[in-house]
mmCIF file of C-alpha atoms in Angstrom:
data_model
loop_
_atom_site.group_PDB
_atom_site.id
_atom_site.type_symbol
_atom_site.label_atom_id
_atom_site.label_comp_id
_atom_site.label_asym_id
_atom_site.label_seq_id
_atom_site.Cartn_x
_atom_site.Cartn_y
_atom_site.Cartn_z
ATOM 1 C CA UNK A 1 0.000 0.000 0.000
ATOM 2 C CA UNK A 2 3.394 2.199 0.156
ATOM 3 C CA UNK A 3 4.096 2.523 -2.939
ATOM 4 C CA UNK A 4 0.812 3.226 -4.075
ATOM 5 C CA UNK A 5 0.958 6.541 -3.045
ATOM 6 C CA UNK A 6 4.563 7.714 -4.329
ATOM 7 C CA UNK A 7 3.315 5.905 -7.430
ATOM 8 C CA UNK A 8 0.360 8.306 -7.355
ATOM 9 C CA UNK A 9 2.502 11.330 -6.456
ATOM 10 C CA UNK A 10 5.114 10.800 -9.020
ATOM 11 C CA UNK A 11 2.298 10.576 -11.834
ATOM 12 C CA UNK A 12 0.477 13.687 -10.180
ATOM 13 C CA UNK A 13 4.074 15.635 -10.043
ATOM 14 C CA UNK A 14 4.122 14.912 -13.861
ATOM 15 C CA UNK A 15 0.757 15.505 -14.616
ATOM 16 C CA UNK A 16 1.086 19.304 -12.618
ATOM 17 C CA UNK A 17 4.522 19.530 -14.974
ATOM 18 C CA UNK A 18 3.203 18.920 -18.200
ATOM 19 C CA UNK A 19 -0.122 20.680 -17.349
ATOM 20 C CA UNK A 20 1.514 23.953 -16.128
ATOM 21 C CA UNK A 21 3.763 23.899 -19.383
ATOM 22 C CA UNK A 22 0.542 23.631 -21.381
ATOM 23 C CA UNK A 23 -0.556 26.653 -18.936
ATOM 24 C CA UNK A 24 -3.654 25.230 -18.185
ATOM 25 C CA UNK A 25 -3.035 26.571 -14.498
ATOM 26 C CA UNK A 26 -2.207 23.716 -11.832
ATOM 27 C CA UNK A 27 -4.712 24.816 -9.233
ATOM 28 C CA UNK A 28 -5.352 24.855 -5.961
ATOM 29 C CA UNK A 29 -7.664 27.758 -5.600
ATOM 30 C CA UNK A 30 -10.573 28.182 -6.806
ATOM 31 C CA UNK A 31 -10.355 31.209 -8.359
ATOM 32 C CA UNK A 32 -7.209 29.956 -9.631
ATOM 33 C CA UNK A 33 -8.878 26.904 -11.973
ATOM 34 C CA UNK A 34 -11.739 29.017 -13.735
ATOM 35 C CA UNK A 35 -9.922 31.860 -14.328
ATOM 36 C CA UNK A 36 -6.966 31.139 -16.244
ATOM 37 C CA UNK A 37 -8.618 29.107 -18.944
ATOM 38 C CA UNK A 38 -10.203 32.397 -21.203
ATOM 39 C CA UNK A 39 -6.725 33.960 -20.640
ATOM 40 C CA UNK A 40 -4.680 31.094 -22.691
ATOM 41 C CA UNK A 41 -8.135 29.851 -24.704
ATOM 42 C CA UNK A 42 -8.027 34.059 -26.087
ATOM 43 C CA UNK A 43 -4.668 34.929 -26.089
ATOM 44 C CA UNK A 44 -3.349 31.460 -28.961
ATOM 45 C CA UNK A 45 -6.944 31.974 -30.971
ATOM 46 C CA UNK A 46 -5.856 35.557 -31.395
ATOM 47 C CA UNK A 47 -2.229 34.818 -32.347
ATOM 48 C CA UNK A 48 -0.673 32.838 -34.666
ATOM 49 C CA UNK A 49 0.518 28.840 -35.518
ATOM 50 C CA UNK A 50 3.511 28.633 -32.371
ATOM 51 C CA UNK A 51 1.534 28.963 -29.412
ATOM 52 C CA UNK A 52 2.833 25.813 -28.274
ATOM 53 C CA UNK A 53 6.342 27.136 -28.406
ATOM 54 C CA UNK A 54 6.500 29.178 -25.571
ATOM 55 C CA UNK A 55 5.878 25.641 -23.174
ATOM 56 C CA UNK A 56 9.379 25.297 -23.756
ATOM 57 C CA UNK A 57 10.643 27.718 -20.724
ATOM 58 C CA UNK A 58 7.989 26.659 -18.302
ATOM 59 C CA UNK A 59 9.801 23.693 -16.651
ATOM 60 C CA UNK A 60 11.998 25.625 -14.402
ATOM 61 C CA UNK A 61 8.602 28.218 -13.332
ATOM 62 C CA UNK A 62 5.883 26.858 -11.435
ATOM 63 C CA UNK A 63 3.672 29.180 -10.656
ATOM 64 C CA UNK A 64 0.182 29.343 -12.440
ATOM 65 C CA UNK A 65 -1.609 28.802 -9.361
ATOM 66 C CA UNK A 66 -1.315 32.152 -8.075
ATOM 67 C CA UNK A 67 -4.255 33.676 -7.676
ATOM 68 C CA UNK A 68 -3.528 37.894 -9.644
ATOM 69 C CA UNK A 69 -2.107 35.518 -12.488
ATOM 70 C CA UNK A 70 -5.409 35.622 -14.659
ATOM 71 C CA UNK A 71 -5.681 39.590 -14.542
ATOM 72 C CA UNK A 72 -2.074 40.348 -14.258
ATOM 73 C CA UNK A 73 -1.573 37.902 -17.403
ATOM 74 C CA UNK A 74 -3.727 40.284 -19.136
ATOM 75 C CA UNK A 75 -3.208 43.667 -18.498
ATOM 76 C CA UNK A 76 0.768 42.868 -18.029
ATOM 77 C CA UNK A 77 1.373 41.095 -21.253
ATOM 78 C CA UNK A 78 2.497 43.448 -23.458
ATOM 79 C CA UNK A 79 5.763 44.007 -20.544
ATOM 80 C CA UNK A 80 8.489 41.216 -20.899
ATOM 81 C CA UNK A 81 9.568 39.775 -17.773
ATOM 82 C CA UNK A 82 8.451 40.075 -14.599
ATOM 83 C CA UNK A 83 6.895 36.769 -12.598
ATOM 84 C CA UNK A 84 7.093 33.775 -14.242
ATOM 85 C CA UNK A 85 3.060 33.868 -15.421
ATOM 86 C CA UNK A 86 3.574 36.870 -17.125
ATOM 87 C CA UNK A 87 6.356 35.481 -18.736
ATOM 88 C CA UNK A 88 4.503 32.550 -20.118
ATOM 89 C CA UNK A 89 1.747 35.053 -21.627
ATOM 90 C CA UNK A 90 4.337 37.369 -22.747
ATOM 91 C CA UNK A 91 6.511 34.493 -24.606
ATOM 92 C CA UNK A 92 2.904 33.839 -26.287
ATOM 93 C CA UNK A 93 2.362 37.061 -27.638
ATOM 94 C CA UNK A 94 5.859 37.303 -29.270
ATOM 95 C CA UNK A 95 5.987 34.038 -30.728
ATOM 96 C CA UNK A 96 3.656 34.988 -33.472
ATOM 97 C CA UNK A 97 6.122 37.429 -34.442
ATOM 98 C CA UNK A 98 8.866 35.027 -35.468
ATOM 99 C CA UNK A 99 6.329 33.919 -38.556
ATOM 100 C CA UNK A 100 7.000 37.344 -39.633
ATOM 101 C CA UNK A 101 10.073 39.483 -40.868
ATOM 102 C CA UNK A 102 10.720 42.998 -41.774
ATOM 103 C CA UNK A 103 12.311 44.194 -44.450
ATOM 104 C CA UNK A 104 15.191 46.801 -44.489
ATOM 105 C CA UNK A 105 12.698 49.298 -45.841
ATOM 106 C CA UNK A 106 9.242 48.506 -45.655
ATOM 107 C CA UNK A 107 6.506 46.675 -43.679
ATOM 108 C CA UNK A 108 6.972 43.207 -42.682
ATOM 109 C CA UNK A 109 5.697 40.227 -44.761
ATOM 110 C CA UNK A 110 4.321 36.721 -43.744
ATOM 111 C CA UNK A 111 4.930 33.732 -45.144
ATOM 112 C CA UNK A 112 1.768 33.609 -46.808
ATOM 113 C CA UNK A 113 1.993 36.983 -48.588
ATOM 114 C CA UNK A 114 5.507 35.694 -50.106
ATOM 115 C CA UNK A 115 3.781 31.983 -50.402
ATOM 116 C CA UNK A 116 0.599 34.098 -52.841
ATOM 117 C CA UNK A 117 3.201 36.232 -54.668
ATOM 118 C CA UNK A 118 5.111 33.063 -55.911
ATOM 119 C CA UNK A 119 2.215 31.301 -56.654
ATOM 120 C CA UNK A 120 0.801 34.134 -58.749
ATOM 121 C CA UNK A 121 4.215 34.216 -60.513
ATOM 122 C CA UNK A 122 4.419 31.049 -61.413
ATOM 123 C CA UNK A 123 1.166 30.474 -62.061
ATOM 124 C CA UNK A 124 1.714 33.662 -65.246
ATOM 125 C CA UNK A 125 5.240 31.946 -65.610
ATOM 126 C CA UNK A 126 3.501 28.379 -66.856
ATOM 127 C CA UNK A 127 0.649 30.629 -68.952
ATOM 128 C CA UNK A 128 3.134 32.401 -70.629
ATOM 129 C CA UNK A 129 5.857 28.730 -71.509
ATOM 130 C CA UNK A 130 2.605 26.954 -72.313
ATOM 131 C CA UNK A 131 1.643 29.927 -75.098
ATOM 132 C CA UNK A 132 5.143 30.362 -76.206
ATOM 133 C CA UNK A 133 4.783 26.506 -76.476
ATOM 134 C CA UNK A 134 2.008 26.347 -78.414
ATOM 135 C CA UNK A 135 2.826 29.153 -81.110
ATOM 136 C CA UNK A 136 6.313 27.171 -81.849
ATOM 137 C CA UNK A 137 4.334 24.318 -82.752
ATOM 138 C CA UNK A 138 2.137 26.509 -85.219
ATOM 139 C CA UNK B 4 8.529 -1.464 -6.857
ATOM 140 C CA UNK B 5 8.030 -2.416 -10.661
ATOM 141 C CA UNK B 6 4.710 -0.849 -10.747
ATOM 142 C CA UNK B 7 6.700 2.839 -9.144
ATOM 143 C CA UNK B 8 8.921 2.036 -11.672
ATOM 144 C CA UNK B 9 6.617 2.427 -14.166
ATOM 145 C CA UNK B 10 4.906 5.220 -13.164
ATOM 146 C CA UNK B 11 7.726 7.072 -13.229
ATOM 147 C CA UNK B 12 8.874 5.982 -16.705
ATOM 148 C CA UNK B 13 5.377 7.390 -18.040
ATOM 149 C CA UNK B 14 5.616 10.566 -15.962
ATOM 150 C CA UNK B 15 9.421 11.158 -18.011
ATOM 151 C CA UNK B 16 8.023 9.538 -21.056
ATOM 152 C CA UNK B 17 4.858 12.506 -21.009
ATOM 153 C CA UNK B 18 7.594 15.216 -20.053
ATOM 154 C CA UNK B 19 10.206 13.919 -22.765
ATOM 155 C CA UNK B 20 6.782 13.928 -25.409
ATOM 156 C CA UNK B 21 6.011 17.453 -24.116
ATOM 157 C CA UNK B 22 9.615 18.582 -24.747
ATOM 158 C CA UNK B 23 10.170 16.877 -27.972
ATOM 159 C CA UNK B 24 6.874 18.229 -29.908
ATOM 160 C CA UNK B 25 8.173 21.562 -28.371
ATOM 161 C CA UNK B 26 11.443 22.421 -29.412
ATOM 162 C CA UNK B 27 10.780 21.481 -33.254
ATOM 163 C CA UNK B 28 7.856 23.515 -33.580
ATOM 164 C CA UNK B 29 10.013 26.649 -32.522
ATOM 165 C CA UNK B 30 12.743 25.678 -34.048
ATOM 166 C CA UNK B 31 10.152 25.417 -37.480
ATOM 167 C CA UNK B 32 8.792 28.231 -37.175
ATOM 168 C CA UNK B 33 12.014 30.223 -36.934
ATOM 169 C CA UNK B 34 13.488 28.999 -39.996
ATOM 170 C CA UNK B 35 10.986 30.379 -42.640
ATOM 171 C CA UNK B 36 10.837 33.728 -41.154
ATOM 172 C CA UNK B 37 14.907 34.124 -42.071
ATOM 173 C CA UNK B 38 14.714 33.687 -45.466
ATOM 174 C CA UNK B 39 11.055 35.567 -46.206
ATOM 175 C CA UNK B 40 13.171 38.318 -47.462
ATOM 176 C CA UNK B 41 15.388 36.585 -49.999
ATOM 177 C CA UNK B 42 12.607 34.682 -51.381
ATOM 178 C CA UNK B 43 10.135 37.935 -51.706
ATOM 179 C CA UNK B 44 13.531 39.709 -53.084
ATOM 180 C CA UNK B 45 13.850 36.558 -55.677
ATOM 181 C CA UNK B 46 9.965 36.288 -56.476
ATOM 182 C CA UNK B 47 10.268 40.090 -56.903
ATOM 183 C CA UNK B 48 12.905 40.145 -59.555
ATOM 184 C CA UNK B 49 10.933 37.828 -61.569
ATOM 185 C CA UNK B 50 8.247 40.628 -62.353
ATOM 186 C CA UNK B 51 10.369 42.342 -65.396
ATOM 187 C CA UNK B 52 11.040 39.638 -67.484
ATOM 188 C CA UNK B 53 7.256 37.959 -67.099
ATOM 189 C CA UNK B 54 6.026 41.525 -67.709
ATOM 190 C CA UNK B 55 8.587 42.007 -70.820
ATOM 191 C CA UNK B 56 6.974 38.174 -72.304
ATOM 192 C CA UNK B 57 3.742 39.075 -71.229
ATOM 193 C CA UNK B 58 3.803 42.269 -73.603
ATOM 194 C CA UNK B 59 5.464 40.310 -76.374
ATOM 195 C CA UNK B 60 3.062 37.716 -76.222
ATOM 196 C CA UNK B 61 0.233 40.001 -76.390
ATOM 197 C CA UNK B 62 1.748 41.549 -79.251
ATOM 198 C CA UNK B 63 2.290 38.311 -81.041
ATOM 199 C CA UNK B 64 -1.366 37.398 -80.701
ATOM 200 C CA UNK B 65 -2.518 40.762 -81.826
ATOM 201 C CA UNK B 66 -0.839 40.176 -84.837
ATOM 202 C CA UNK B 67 -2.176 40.540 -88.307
ATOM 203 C CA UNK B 68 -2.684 37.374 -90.622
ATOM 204 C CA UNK B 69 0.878 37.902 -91.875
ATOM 205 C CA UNK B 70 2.480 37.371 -87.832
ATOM 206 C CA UNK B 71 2.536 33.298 -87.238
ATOM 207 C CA UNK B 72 0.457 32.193 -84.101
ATOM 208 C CA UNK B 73 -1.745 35.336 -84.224
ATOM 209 C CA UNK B 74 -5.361 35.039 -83.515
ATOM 210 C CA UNK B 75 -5.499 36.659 -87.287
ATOM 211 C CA UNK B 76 -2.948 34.107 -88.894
ATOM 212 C CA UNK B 77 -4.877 31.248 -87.220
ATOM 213 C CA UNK B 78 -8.238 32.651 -88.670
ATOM 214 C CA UNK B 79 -6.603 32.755 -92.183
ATOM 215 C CA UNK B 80 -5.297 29.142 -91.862
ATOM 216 C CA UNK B 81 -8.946 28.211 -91.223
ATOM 217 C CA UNK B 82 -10.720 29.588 -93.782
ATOM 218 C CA UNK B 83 -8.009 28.254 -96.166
ATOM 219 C CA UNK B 84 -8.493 24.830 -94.482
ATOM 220 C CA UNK B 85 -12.134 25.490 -95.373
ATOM 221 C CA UNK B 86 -11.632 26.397 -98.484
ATOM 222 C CA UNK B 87 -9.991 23.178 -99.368
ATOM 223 C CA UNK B 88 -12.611 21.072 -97.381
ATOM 224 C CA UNK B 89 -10.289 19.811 -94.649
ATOM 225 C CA UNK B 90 -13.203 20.283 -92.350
ATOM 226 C CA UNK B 91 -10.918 18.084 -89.739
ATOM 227 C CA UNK B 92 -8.168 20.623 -90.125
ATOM 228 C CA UNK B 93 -10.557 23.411 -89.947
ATOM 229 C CA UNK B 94 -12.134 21.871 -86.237
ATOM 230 C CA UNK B 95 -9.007 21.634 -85.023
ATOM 231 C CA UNK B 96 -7.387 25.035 -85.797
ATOM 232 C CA UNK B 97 -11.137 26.477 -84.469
ATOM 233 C CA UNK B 98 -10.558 24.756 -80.935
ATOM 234 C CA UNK B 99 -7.013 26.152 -80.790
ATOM 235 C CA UNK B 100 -8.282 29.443 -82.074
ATOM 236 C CA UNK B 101 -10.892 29.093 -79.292
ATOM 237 C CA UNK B 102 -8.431 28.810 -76.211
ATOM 238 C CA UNK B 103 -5.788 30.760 -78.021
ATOM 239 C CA UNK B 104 -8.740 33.738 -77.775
ATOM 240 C CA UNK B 105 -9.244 33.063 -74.037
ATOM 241 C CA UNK B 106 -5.503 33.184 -73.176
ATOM 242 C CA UNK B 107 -5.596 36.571 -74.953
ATOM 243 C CA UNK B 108 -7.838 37.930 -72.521
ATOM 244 C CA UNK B 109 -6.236 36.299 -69.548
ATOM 245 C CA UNK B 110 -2.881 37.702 -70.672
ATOM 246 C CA UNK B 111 -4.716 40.974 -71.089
ATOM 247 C CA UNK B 112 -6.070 41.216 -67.824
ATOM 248 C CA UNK B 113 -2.427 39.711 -66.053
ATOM 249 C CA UNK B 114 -0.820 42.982 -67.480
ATOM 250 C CA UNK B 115 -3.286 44.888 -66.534
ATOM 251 C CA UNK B 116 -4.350 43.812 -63.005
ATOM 252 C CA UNK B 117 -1.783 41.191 -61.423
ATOM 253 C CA UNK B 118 1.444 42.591 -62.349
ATOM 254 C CA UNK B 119 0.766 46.171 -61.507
ATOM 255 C CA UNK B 120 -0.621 44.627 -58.171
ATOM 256 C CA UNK B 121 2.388 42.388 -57.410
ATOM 257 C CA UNK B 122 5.075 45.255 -58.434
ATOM 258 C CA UNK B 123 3.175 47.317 -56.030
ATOM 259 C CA UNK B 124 3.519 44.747 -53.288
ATOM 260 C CA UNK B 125 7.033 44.625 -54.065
ATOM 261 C CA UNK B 126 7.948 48.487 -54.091
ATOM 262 C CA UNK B 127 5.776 48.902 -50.790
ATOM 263 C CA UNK B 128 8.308 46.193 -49.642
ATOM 264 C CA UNK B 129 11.434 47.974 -50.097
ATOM 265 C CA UNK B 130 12.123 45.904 -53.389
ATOM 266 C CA UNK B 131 13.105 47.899 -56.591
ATOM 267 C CA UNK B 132 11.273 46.378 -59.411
#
């Protein structure tokens, strides 16, 4: 019956790990568990593809229990730094930004901009060999 | 003790899964930002030359009956095919006169919607096209 419990604490100690990377809060208030959720559920649906990425710094902080996280995560977010929730909100809101890059003099593009500009080019490239193609065979 | 053991393997195992669907989705989405600006520099430089067939092309279609390939030219060579009664001949040059018609008109509307678009993109961009 011993080792039923370290057993059950080992797998609870990982569970509490691997759900405060996802930052799904690891709870022990109340206020704690139901408020947390519409900050993460908001902040990846507003941002782009890598919201997984920041989970990677998590393991070393442990703290989305604590209790100012949900409102502080919000209103503190656009600050770097600061206690380890923040962190994990603010490492959200700049991941998006790696997707993008910024030219030496003008706005930045995305991916998919570029992606739709080569498409449309080669998409007038094959016209254009498929005429020229077709008039050499005339 | 085997049962602990286990436990703790699938605690690791979940933290090891965590880390390893982590770091490669960073690491991913890294590497296309970097080269975003050679490839919309490369795509960009493409616009002069397409532009430069584009025109030609036009041109070439536009043609009277005397320029090969020209919607005219390929009008001629069906009526002559008519007159000769190579009605076979005559279908065929018809359904190439068809589609040769339509790609005037996409060509036409390219030139005068796409590429002023995509050049604009470009320039807006900081690249000289």
């Amino acid at each position: 019956m011993r080792r039923v419990p370290r057993a059950v604490t080992v797998a609870i100690a990982a569970v509490a790990t691997v759900t405060a990377l996802a930052g799904c809060g690891g709870g022990g208030d109340d206020a704690a568990d139901t408020t947390p959720a519409p900050v993460l559920s908001t902040a990846p649906s507003s941002s782009a593809p890598a919201t997984s990425a920041p989970t990677t710094s998590p393991p070393s902080t442990s703290a989305p229990t604590s209790a100012p996280a949900t409102s502080v995560a919000v209103t503190t977010a656009p600050d770097a730094g600061g206690a380890s929730t923040t962190t994990t909100v603010a490492t959200t809101t700049t991941a998006p930004a790696a997707t993008t890059t910024t030219q030496a003099s003008g706005p930045a593009v995305t991916e998919a901009e570029v992606a739709e500009l080569e498409h449309a080019l080669d998409d007038i490239d094959q016209l254009l060999a498929d005429l020229q193609a077709d008039l050499d065979a005339d | 003790m085997k049962q602990h053991r286990s436990f703790l393997i699938t605690g690791l195992a979940g933290l090891a899964a965590v880390a390893a669907t982590v770091v490669p989705t960073t690491a991913a989405a890294a590497a296309p930002a970097a080269d975003l600006g050679p490839r919309l520099e490369r795509a960009c430089l493409r616009i002069p030359n397409i532009e430069l067939r584009t025109a030609n092309l036009i041109d070439r279609l536009q043609g009277d009956a005397t320029v090969r390939g020209s919607l005219a030219w390929l009008q001629a060579q069906i009526d002559r095919a008519n007159q000769r009664g190579r009605t076979d001949l005559a279908t065929v040059l018809e359904n190439r006169l068809a589609v040769r018609t339509q790609t005037l008109e996409v060509l036409q509307q390219r030139q005068s919607e796409l590429l002023p678009k995509v050049k604009a993109f470009c320039e807006s961009h900081g690249v000289a096209v």
